[in-house]
PDB file of C-alpha atoms in Angstrom:
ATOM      1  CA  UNK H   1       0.000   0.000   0.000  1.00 94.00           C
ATOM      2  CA  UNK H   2       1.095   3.695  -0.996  1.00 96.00           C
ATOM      3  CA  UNK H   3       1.181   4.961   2.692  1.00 97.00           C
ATOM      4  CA  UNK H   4       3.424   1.734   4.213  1.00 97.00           C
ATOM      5  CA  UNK H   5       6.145   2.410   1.130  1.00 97.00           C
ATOM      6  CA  UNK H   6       5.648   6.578   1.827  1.00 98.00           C
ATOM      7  CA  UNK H   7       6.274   5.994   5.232  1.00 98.00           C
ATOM      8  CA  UNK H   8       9.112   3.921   4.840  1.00 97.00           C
ATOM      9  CA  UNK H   9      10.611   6.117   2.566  1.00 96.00           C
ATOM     10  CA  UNK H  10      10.360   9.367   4.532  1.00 96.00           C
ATOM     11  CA  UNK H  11      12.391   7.458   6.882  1.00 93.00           C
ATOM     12  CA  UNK H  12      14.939   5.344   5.662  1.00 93.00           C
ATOM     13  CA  UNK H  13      15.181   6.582   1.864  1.00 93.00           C
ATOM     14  CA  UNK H  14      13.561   9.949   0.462  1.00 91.00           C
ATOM     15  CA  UNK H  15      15.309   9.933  -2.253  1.00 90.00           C
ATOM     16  CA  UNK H  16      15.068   6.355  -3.114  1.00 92.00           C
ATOM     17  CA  UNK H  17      13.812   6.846  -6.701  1.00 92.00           C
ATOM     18  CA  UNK H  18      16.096   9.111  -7.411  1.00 89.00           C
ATOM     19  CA  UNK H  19      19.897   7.827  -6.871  1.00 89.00           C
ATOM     20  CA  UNK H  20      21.708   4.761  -7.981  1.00 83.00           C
ATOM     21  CA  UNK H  21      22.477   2.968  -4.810  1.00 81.00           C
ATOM     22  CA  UNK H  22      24.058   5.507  -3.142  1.00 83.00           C
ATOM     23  CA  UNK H  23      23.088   8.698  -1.958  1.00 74.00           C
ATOM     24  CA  UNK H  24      25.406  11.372  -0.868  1.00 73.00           C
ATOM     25  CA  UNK H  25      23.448  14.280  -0.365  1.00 71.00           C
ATOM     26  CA  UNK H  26      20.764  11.616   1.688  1.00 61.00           C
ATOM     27  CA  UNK H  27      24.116  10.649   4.140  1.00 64.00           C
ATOM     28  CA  UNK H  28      24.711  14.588   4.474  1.00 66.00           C
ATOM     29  CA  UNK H  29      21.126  15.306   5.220  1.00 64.00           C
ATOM     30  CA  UNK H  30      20.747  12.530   7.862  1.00 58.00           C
ATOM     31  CA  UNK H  31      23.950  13.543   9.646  1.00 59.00           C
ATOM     32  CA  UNK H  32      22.784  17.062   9.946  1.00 65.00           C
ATOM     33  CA  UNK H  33      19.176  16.154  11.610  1.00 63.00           C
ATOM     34  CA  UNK H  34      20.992  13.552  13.640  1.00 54.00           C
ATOM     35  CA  UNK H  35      22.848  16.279  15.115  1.00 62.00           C
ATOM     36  CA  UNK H  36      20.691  18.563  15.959  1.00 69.00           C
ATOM     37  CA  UNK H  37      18.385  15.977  17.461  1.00 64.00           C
ATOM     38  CA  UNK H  38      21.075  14.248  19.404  1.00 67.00           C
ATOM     39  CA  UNK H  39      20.043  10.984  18.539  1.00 60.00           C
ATOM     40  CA  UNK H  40      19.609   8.493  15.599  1.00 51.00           C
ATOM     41  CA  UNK H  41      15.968  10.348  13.782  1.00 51.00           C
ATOM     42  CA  UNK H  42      17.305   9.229  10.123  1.00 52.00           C
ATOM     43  CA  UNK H  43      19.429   6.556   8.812  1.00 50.00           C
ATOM     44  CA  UNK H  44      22.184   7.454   6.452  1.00 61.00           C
ATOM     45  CA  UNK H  45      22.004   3.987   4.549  1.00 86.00           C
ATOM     46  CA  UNK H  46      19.837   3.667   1.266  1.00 92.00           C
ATOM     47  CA  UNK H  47      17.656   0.960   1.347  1.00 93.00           C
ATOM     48  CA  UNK H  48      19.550  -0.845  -1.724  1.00 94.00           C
ATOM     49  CA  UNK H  49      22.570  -0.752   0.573  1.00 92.00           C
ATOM     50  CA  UNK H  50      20.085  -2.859   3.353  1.00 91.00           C
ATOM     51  CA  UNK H  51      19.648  -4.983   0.896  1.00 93.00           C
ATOM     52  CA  UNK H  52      23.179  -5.280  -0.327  1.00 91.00           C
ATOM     53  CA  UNK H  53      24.059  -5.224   3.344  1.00 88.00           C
ATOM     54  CA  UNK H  54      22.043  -8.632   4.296  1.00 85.00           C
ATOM     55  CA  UNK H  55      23.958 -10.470   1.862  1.00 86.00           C
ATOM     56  CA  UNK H  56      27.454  -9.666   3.683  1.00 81.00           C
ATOM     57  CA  UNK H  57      29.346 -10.454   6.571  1.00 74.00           C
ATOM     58  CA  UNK H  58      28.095  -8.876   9.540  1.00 71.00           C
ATOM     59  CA  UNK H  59      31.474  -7.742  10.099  1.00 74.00           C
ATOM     60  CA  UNK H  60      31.950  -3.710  10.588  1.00 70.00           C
ATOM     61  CA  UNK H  61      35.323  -3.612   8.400  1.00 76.00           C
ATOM     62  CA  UNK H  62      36.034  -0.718   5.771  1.00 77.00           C
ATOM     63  CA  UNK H  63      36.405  -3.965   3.227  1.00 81.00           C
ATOM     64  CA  UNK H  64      32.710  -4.859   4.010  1.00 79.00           C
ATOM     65  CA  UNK H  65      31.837  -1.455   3.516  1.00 80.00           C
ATOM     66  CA  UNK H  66      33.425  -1.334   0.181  1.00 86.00           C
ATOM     67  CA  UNK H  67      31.891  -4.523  -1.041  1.00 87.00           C
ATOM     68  CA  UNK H  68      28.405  -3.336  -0.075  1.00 87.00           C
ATOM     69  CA  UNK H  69      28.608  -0.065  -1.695  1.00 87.00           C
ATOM     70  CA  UNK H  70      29.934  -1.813  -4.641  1.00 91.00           C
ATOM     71  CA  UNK H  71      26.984  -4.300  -4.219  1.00 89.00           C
ATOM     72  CA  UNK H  72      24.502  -1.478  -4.208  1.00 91.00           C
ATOM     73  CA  UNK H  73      25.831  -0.195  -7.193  1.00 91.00           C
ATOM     74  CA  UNK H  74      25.268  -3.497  -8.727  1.00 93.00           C
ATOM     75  CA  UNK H  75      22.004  -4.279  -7.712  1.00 92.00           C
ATOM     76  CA  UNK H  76      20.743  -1.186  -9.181  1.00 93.00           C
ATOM     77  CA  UNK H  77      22.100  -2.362 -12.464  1.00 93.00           C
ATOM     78  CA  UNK H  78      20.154  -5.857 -12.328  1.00 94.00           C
ATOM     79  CA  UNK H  79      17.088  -4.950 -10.503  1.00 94.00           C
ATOM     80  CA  UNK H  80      13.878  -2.278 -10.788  1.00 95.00           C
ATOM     81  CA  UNK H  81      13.484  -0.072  -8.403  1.00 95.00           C
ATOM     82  CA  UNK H  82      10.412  -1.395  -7.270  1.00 96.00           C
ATOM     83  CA  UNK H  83      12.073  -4.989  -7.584  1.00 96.00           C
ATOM     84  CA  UNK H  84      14.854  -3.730  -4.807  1.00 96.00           C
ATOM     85  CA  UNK H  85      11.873  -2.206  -2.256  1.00 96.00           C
ATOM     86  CA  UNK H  86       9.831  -5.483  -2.669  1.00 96.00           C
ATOM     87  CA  UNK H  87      12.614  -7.685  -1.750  1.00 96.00           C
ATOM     88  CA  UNK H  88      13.820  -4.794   1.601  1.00 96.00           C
ATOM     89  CA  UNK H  89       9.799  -4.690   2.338  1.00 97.00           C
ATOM     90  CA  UNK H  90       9.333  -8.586   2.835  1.00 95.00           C
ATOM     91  CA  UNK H  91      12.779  -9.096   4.419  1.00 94.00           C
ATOM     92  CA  UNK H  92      13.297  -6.733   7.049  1.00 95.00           C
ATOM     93  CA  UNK H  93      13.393  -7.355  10.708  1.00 95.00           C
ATOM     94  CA  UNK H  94      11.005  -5.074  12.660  1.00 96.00           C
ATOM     95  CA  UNK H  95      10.999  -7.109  15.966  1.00 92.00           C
ATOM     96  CA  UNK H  96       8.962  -9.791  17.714  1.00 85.00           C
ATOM     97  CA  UNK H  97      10.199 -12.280  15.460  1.00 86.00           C
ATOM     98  CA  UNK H  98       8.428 -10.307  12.454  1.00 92.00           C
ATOM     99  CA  UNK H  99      10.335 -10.575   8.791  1.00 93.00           C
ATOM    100  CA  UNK H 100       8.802  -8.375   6.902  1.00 96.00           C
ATOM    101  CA  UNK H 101       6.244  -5.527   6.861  1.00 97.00           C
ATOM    102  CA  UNK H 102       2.725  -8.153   6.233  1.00 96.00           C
ATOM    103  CA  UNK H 103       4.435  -9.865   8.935  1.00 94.00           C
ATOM    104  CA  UNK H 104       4.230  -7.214  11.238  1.00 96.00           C
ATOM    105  CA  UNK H 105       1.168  -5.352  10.144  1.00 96.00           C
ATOM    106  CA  UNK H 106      -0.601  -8.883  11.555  1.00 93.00           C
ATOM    107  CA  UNK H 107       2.067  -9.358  14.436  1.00 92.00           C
ATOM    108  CA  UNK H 108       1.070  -6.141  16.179  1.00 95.00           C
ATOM    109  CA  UNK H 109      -2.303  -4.967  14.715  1.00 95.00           C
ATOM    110  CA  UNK H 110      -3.520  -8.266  13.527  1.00 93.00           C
ATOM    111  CA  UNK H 111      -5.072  -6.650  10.377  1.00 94.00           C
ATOM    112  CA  UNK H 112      -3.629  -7.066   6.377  1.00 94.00           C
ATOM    113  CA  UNK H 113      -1.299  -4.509   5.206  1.00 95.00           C
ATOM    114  CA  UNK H 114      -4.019  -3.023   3.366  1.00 95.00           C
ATOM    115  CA  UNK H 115      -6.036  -2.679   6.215  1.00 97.00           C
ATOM    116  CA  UNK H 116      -3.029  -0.549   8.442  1.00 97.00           C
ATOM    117  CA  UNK H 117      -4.168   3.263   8.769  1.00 98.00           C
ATOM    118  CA  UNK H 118      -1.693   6.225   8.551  1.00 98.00           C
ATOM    119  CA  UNK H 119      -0.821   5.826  12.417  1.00 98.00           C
ATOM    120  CA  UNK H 120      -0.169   1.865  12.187  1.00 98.00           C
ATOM    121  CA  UNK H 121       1.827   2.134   9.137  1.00 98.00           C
ATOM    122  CA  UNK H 122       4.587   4.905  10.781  1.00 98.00           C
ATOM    123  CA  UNK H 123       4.622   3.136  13.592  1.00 98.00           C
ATOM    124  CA  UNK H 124       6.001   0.499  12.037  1.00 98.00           C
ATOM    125  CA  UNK H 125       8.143   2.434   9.467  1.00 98.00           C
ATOM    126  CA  UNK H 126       9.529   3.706  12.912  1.00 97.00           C
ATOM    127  CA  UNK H 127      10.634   0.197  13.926  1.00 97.00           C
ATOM    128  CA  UNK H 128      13.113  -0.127  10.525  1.00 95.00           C
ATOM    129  CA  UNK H 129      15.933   1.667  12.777  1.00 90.00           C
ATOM    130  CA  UNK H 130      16.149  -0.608  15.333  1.00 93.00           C
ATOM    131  CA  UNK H 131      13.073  -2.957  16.416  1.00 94.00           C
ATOM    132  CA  UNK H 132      14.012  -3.763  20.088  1.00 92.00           C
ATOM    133  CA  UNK H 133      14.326  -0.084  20.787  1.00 94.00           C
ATOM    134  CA  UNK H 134      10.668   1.373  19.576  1.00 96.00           C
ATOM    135  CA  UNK H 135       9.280  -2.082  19.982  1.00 94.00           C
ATOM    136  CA  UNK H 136       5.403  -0.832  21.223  1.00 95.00           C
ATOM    137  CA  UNK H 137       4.883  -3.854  22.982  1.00 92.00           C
ATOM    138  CA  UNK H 138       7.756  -3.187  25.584  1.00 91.00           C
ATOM    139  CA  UNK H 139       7.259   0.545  25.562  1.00 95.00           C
ATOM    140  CA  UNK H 140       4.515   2.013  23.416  1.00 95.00           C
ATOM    141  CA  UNK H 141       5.402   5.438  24.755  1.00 97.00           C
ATOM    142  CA  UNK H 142       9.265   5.643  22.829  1.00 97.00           C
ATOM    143  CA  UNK H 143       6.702   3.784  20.078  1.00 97.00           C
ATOM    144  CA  UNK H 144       4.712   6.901  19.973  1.00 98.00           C
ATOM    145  CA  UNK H 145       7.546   8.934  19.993  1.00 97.00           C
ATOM    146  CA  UNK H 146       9.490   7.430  17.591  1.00 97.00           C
ATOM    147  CA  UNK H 147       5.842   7.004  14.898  1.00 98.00           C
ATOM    148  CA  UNK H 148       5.722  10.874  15.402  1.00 98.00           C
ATOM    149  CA  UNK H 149       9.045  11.687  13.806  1.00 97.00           C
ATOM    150  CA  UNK H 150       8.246   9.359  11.255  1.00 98.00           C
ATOM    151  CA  UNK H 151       4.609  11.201  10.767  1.00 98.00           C
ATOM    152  CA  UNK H 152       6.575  14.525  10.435  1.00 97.00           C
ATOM    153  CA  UNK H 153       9.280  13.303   8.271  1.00 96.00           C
ATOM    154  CA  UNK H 154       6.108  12.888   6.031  1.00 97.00           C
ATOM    155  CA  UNK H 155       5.411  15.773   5.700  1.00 98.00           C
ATOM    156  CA  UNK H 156       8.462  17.303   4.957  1.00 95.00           C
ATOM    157  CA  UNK H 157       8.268  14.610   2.142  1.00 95.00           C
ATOM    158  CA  UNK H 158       5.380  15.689   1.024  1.00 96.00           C
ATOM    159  CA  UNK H 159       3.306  12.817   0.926  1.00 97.00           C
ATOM    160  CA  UNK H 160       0.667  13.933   4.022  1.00 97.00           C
ATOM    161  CA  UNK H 161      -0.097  17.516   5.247  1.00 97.00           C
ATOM    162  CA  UNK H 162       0.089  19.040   8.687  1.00 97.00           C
ATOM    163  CA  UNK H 163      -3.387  18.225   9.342  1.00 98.00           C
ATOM    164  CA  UNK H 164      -3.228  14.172   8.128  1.00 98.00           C
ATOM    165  CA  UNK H 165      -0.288  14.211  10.943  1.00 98.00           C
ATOM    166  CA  UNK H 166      -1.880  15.763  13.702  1.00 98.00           C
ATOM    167  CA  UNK H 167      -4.903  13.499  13.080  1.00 98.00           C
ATOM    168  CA  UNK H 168      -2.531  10.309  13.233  1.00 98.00           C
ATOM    169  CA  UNK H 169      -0.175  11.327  16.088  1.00 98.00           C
ATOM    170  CA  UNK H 170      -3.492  11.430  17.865  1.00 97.00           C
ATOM    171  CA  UNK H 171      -4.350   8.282  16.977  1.00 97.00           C
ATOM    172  CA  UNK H 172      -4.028   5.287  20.059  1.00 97.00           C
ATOM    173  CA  UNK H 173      -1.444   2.177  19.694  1.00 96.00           C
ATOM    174  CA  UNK H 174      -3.681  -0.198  19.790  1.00 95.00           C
ATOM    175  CA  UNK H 175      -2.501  -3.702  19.924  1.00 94.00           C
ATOM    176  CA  UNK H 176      -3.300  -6.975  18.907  1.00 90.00           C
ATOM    177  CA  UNK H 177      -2.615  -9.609  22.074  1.00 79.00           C
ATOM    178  CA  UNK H 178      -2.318 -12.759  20.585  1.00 66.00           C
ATOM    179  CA  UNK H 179      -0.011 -15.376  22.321  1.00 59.00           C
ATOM    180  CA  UNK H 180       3.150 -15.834  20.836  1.00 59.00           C
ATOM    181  CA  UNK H 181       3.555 -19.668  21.479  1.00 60.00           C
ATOM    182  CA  UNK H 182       6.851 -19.700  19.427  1.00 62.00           C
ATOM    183  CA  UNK H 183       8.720 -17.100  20.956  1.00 62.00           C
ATOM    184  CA  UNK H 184       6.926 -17.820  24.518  1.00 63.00           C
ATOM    185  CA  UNK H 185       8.321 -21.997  24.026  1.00 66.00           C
ATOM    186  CA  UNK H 186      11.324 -22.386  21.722  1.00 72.00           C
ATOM    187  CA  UNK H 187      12.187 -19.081  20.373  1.00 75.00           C
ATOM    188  CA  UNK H 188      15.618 -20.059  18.454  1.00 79.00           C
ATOM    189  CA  UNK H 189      14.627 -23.228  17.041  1.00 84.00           C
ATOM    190  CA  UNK H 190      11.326 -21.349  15.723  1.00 80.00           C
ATOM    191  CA  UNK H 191      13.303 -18.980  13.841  1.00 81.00           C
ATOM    192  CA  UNK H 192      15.724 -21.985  12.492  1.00 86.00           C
ATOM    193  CA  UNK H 193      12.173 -23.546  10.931  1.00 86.00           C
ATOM    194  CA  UNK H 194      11.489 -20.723   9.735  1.00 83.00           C
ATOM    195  CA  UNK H 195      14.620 -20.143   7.485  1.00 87.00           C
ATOM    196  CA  UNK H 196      14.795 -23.460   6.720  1.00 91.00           C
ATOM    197  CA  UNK H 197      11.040 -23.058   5.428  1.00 89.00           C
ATOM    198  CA  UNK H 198      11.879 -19.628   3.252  1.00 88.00           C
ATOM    199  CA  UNK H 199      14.661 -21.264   1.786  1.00 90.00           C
ATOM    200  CA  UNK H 200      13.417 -24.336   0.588  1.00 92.00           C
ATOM    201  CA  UNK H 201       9.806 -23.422   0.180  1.00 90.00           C
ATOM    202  CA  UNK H 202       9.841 -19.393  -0.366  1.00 87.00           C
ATOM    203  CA  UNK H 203       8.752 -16.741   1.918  1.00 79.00           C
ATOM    204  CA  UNK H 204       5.128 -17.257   1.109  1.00 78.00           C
ATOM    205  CA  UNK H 205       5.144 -20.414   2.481  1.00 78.00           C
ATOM    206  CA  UNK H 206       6.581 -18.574   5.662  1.00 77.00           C
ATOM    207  CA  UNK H 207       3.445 -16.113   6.011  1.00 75.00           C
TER     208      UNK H 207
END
């Protein structure tokens, strides 16, 4: 849906459609609102160098750096656009053992992604930065917190007005409570069946 990929890219990527893997002037701008903020309110990677970066070494060397920006590069050659933000939007991790934004749109609202209103779509944009941190379960306050930078980042996009923001921000977390029998009984073997599964079966299977 058009307001899960606009909220995703306000965050992570605004200028997704418009570089080739990189994006200098998108590192620049990130490092300037980080520091003003004093914290982490936009990441500096694109989302083709996510991708690239999930298929390296977790290692933090300068060579691994290298490789993934030369990955990026790459990847932009082979794939669409849309192609690249299909494959970050089912893969990444935005916490409670969810892969994957249908994944978590059911995880923590227990509704399809095209069910997810304005609010429940930035709040889990918000989680792409790191999932244990905003996690709205654990502490739906730094949740709400964290879905109204994303709501105003928006904005300055240009995908929602002033008023569509306020409206959302105002909006309760409401959560889903289903039990989580995997992660409640045998949390790492879950998560080997379910790679084992994706790889051998696809990640349709998986949902």
């Amino acid at each position: 849906p058009e307001v899960v990929v606009q909220a995703f890219l306000a965050t992570e990527d605004r200028r997704f459609f418009h570089h080739e893997g990189l994006d200098i002037r998108g590192l620049a701008r990130a490092a300037v609102a980080n520091f003003r903020s004093g914290t982490v309110v936009q990441g500096g990677s694109t989302i083709t160098q996510q991708v690239a970066k999930k298929r390296l070494s977790a290692d933090r060397t300068l060579d691994r750096k290298i490789r993934e920006a030369l990955l990026s590069i790459r990847l932009e050659t082979q794939l669409s656009k849309h192609e690249i933000l299909e494959i970050y939007l089912n893969e990444i991790f935005l916490g409670h053992g969810a892969h994957g934004v249908s994944a978590a749109a059911g995880r923590y609202f227990g509704k399809r992604l095209e069910e997810l209103s304005l609010a429940e779509a930035a709040l889990i944009a918000g989680l792409a930065r790191a999932p244990s941190r905003y996690n709205p379960v654990r502490d739906p306050d730094r949740a709400r917190r964290r879905r109204a930078v994303v709501l105003s980042n928006m904005v300055e996009a240009g995908f929602i007005n002033e008023s569509q923001r306020d409206e959302a921000d105002a909006e309760p977390i409401t959560l889903v409570r289903k039990p989580d029998v995997f992660r409640q009984r045998n949390p790492y073997y879950a998560e080997h069946v379910r790679r084992t599964v994706s790889a051998q079966l696809g990640d349709d299977a998986v949902l």
